[in-house]
Structure formats: structure tokens, C-alpha cells
mmCIF file of the C-alpha atoms, coordinates in Angstrom:
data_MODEL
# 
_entry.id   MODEL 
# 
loop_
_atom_site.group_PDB 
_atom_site.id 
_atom_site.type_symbol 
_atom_site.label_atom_id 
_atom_site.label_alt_id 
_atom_site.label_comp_id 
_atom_site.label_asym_id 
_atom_site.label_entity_id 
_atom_site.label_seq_id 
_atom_site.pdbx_PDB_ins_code 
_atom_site.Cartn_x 
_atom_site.Cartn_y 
_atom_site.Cartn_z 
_atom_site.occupancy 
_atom_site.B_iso_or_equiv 
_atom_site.pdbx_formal_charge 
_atom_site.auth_seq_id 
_atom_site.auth_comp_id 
_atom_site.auth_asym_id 
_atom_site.auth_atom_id 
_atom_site.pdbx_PDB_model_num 
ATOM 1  C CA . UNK A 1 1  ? -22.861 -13.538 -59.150 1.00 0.00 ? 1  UNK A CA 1 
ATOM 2  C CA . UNK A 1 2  ? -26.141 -15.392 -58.600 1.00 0.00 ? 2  UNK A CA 1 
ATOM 3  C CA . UNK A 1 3  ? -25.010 -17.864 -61.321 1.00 0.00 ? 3  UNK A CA 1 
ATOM 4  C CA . UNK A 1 4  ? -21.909 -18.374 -60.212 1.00 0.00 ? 4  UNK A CA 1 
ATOM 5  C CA . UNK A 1 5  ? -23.726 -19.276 -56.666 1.00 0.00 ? 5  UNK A CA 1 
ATOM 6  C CA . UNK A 1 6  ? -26.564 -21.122 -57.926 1.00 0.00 ? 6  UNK A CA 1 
ATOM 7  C CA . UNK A 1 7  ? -23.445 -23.905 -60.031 1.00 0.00 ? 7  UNK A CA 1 
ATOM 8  C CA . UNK A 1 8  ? -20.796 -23.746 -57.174 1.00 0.00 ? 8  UNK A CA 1 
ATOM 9  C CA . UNK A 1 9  ? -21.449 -27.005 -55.892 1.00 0.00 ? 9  UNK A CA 1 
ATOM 10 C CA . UNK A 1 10 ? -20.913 -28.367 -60.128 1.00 0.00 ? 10 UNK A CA 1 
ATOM 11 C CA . UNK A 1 11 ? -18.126 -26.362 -60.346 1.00 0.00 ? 11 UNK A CA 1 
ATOM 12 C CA . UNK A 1 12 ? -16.570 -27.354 -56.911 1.00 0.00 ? 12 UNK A CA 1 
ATOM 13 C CA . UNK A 1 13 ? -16.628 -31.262 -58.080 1.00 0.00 ? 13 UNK A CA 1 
ATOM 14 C CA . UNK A 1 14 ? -17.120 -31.602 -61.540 1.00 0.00 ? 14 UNK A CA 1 
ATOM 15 C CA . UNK A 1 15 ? -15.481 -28.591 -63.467 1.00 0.00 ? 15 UNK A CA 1 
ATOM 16 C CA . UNK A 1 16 ? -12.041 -28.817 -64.377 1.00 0.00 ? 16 UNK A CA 1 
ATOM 17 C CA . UNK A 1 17 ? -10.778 -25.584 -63.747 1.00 0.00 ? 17 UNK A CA 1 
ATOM 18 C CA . UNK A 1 18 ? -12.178 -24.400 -60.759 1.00 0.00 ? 18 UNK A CA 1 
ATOM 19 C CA . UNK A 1 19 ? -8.636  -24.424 -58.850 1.00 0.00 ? 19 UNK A CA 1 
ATOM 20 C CA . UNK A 1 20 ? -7.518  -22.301 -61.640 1.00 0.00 ? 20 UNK A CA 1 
ATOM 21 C CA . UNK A 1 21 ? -10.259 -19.941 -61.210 1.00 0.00 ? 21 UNK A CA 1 
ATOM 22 C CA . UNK A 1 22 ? -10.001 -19.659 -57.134 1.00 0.00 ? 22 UNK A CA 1 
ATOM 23 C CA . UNK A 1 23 ? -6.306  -19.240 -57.841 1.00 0.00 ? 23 UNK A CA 1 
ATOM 24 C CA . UNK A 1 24 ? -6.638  -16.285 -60.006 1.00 0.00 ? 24 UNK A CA 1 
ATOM 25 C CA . UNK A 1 25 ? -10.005 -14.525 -57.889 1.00 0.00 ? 25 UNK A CA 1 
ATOM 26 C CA . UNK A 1 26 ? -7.322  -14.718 -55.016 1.00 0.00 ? 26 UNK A CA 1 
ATOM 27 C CA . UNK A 1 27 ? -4.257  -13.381 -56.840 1.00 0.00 ? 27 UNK A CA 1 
ATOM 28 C CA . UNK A 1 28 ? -6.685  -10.331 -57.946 1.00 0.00 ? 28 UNK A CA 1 
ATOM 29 C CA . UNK A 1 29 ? -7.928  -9.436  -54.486 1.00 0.00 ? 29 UNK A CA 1 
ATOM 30 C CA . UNK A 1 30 ? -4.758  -9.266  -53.399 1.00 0.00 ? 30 UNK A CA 1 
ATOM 31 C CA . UNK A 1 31 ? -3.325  -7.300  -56.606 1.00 0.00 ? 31 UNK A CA 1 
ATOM 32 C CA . UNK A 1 32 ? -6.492  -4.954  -55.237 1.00 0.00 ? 32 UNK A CA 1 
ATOM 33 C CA . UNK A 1 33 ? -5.595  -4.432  -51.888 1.00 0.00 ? 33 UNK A CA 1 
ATOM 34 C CA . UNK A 1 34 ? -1.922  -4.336  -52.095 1.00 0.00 ? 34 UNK A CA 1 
ATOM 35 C CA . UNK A 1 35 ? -3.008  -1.134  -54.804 1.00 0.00 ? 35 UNK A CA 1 
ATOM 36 C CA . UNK A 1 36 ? -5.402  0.289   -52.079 1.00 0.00 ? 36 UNK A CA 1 
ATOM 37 C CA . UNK A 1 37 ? -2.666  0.141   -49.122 1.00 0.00 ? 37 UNK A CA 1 
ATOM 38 C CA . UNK A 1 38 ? -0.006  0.507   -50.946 1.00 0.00 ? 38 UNK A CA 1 
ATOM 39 C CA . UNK A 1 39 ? 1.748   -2.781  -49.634 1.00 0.00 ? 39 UNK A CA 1 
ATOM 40 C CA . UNK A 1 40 ? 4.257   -4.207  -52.084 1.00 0.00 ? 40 UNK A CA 1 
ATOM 41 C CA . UNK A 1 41 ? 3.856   -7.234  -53.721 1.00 0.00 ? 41 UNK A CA 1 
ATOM 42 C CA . UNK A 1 42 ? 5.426   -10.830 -51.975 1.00 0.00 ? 42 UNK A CA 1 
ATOM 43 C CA . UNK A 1 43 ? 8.801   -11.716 -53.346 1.00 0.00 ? 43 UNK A CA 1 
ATOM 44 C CA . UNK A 1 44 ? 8.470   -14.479 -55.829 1.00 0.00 ? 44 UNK A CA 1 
ATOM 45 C CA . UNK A 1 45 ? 10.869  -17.261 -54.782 1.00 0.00 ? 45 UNK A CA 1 
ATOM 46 C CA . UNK A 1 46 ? 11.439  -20.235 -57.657 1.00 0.00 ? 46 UNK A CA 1 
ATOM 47 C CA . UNK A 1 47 ? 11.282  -23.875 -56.275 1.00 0.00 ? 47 UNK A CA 1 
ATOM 48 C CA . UNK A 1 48 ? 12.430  -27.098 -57.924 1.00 0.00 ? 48 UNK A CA 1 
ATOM 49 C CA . UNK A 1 49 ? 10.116  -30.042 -57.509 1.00 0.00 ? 49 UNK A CA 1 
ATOM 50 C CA . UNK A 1 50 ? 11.910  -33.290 -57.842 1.00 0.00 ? 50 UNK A CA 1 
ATOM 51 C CA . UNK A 1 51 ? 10.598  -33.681 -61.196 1.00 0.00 ? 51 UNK A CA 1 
ATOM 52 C CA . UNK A 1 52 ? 12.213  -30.802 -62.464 1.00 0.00 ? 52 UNK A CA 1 
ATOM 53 C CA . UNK A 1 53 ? 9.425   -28.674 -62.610 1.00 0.00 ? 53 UNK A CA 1 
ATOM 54 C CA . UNK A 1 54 ? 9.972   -24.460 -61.199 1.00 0.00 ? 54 UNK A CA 1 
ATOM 55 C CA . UNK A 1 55 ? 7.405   -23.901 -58.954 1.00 0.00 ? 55 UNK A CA 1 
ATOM 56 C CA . UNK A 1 56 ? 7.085   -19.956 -58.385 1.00 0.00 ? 56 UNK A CA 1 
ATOM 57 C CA . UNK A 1 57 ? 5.950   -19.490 -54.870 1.00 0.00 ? 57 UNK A CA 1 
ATOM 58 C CA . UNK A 1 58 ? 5.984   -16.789 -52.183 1.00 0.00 ? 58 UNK A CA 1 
ATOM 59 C CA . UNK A 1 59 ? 6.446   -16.762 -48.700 1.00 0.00 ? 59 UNK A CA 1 
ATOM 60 C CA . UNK A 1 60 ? 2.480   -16.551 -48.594 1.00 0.00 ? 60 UNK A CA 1 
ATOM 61 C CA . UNK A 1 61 ? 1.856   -19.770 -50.470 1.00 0.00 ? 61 UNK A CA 1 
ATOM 62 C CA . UNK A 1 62 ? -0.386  -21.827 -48.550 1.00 0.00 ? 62 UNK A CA 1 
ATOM 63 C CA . UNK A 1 63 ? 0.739   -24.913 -50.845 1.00 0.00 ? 63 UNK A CA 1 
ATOM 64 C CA . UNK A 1 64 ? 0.474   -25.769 -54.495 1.00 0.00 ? 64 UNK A CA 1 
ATOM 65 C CA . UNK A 1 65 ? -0.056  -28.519 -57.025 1.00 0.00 ? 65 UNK A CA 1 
ATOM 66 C CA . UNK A 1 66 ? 3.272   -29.630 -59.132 1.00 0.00 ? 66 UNK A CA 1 
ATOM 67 C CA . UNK A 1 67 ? 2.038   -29.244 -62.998 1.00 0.00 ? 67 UNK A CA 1 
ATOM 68 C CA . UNK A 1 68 ? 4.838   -31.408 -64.167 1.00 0.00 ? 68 UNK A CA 1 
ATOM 69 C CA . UNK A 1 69 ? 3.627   -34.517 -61.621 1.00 0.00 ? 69 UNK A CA 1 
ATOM 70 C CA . UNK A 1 70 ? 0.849   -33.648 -59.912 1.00 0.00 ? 70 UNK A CA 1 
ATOM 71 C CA . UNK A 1 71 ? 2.218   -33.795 -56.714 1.00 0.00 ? 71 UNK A CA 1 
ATOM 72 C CA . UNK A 1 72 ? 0.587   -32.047 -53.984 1.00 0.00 ? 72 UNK A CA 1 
ATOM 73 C CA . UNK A 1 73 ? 2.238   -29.650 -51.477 1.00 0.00 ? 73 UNK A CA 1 
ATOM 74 C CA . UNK A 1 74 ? 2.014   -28.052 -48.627 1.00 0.00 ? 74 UNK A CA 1 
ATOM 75 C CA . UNK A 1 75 ? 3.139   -24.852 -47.157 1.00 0.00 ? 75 UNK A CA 1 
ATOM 76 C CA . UNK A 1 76 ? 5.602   -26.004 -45.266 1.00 0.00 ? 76 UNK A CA 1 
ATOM 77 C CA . UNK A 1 77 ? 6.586   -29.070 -47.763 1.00 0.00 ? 77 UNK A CA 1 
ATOM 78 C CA . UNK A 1 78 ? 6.958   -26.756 -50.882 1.00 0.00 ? 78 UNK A CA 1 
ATOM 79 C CA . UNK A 1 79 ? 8.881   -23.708 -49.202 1.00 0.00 ? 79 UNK A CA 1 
ATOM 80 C CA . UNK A 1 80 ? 11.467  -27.005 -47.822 1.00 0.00 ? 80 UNK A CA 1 
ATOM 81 C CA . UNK A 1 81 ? 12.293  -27.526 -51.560 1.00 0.00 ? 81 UNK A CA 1 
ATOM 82 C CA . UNK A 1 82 ? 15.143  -26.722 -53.207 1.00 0.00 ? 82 UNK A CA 1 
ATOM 83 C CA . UNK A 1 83 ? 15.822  -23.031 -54.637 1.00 0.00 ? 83 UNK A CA 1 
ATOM 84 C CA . UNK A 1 84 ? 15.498  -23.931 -58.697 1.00 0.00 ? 84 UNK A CA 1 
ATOM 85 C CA . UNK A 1 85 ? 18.324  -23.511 -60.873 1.00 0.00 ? 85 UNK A CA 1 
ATOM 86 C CA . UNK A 1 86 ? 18.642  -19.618 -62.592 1.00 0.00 ? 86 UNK A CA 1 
ATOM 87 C CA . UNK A 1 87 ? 18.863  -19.549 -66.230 1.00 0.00 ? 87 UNK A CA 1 
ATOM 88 C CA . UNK A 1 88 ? 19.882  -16.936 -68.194 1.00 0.00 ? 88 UNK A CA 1 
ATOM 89 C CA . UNK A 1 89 ? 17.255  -15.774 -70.876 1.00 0.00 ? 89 UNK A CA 1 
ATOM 90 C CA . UNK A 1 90 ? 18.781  -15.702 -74.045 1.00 0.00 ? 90 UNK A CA 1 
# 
């Protein structure tokens, strides 16, 4: 942990997968205390960005970043898109 303190402010601006990393330290905390309370997990609702990108989001999504274009969204913006197409798996 004291590493990880004494390089946030390089990882903050300089590494390139730090959103990665907060992304899945938050997913795990929650994946703890939905365990601990016994809360199920959010309903995973799939998005199309206007690129054609599936964005899987939940109602808890404070926003995300498009990997197909890069666009940005915000909680509001991304749960305003449109449900993505289902495909069968084959």
C-alpha cells in the first residue's frame, strides 16, 4: 500500500491504465460488500453508443468511456442511449 501511495500522483497522470485499475478496485469492493450483506448484484443493462459499440452499464454507472470512440459519458447521457441490439450466441 505505501507504494501504491508514495506513485499515485505518476499513476494519476502519466500511467495508462490507472482508469482500468480504479474501475476494477471499485467493482471488487462492491463484489465484497454485496457478499457481506447479501445484496444482489445491479442488473446489467447493454447500451449502444452511436458508434456501434455495447456499452454494459447498470443503473449505478456514474458514466463511462466508449472503447470503440472514446467518447465520454455521463450518467445521465449514457443511461439516455439506446438499449443495444440482442444477439443470439451461436
Amino acid at each position: 500500500m505505501g507504494t501504491l501511495r508514495f506513485n499515485l500522483q505518476w499513476a494519476v497522470t502519466s500511467h495508462p491504465a490507472v482508469d482500468e485499475f480504479s474501475r476494477e478496485t471499485a467493482l471488487i469492493y462492491r463484489q465484497r460488500d454485496a457478499q457481506v450483506s447479501g445484496e444482489r448484484r445491479p442488473r446489467v443493462i447493454p447500451v449502444a453508443c452511436p458508434c456501434g459499440t455495447t456499452l454494459r452499464v447498470t443503473l449505478d454507472t456514474a458514466g463511462c468511456c466508449c472503447p470503440g470512440c472514446g467518447q465520454q459519458y455521463g450518467h445521465g447521457e449514457v443511461l439516455q442511449l439506446p438499449m443495444a441490439e440482442r444477439r443470439i450466441a451461436a
